[in-house]
């Protein structure tokens, strides 16, 4: 028996997969009234890493691959729209579900809205209030186009109400990415095993204490002065504490372009290739501190209750600071080092896990969506 509703679910990059996997499971039970169609835009695509993520997250292969690839923001957004429109015409979905804040999120939301197909936005309402971030523009516009908006923290609801979104369209459901973390954490390897795989066994001594660094945002890595300052801070930190650095391809390229790659040769810094999801969980879980410019890492360290320093001047996830283990360190090397030494001396804050970051958020999304779909059908003449 076919299901009465069909939702096109859009992913574009690995963080999207971690958010989408629990949503697809929540809509999958036999009694569900929703059929899902998975569309992978290919905005960020690495065949090997993509395959690993689909396997780890127990995801079926996408029904459609748009294979858009990298380009400027404008070109990429336009190309996603151009390739997504025929998919909508072919499958005629009841709604389109998007997650997060990448270019594909906005592009698919805009394409659906132009065709009068309702948009459902998971992780709505997050705001850094920094329009210089392309992701911030994507968030604001996607939310204005969306019919149902699912927020992961209370600030998201507050922001949406301030921006004129009617309260009945907003649902505070919690963090779907944490659903994946809760499910996968028991499978995460130890840090020692990850280092052994990377041929770095013995690099971390003295009880296994180390810092974990991730760095990839253009605002940090594309600016040579900013990148130099951050790397100088890491070299200095590595004199007191080993620093493990899974190196994003963009960051590696920028270090080479700006003639800063020599800093990676510091004896206390160990570079690793981009890591599979479970390996990253293992490295985060066992770190004594994490330094990052990633929004997702801020959330994951909050649930793992590992001290986190965000190498930015703001965050769109304020609950990780107000309640979690995160602190905004900015980009000044002296401030970053002072905060690191405080963590080494006093242990840093462990915080607490925010409301609804409990591994059940996707179920709340599915329940609210199904109820809305049924109500919408009943209102039709």
mmCIF file with all atom_site columns, C-alpha atoms in Angstrom, residues 53 56 80 87 101 120 231 233 249 294 323 359:
data_model
loop_
_atom_site.group_PDB
_atom_site.id
_atom_site.type_symbol
_atom_site.label_atom_id
_atom_site.label_alt_id
_atom_site.label_comp_id
_atom_site.label_asym_id
_atom_site.label_entity_id
_atom_site.label_seq_id
_atom_site.pdbx_PDB_ins_code
_atom_site.Cartn_x
_atom_site.Cartn_y
_atom_site.Cartn_z
_atom_site.occupancy
_atom_site.B_iso_or_equiv
_atom_site.pdbx_formal_charge
_atom_site.auth_seq_id
_atom_site.auth_comp_id
_atom_site.auth_asym_id
_atom_site.auth_atom_id
_atom_site.pdbx_PDB_model_num
ATOM 1  C CA . UNK A 1 53  ? 29.419 8.130  5.777  1.00 0.00 ? 53  UNK A CA 1
ATOM 2  C CA . UNK A 1 56  ? 28.420 4.277  8.950  1.00 0.00 ? 56  UNK A CA 1
ATOM 3  C CA . UNK A 1 80  ? 21.487 23.365 -7.681 1.00 0.00 ? 80  UNK A CA 1
ATOM 4  C CA . UNK A 1 87  ? 13.486 16.286 -9.833 1.00 0.00 ? 87  UNK A CA 1
ATOM 5  C CA . UNK A 1 101 ? 22.523 26.253 6.172  1.00 0.00 ? 101 UNK A CA 1
ATOM 6  C CA . UNK A 1 120 ? 10.271 22.146 5.972  1.00 0.00 ? 120 UNK A CA 1
ATOM 7  C CA . UNK A 1 231 ? 48.595 28.619 13.630 1.00 0.00 ? 231 UNK A CA 1
ATOM 8  C CA . UNK A 1 233 ? 48.784 29.990 18.723 1.00 0.00 ? 233 UNK A CA 1
ATOM 9  C CA . UNK A 1 249 ? 41.618 20.056 2.159  1.00 0.00 ? 249 UNK A CA 1
ATOM 10 C CA . UNK A 1 294 ? 32.770 24.298 13.233 1.00 0.00 ? 294 UNK A CA 1
ATOM 11 C CA . UNK A 1 323 ? 24.608 25.828 28.912 1.00 0.00 ? 323 UNK A CA 1
ATOM 12 C CA . UNK A 1 359 ? 18.594 11.395 20.751 1.00 0.00 ? 359 UNK A CA 1
#
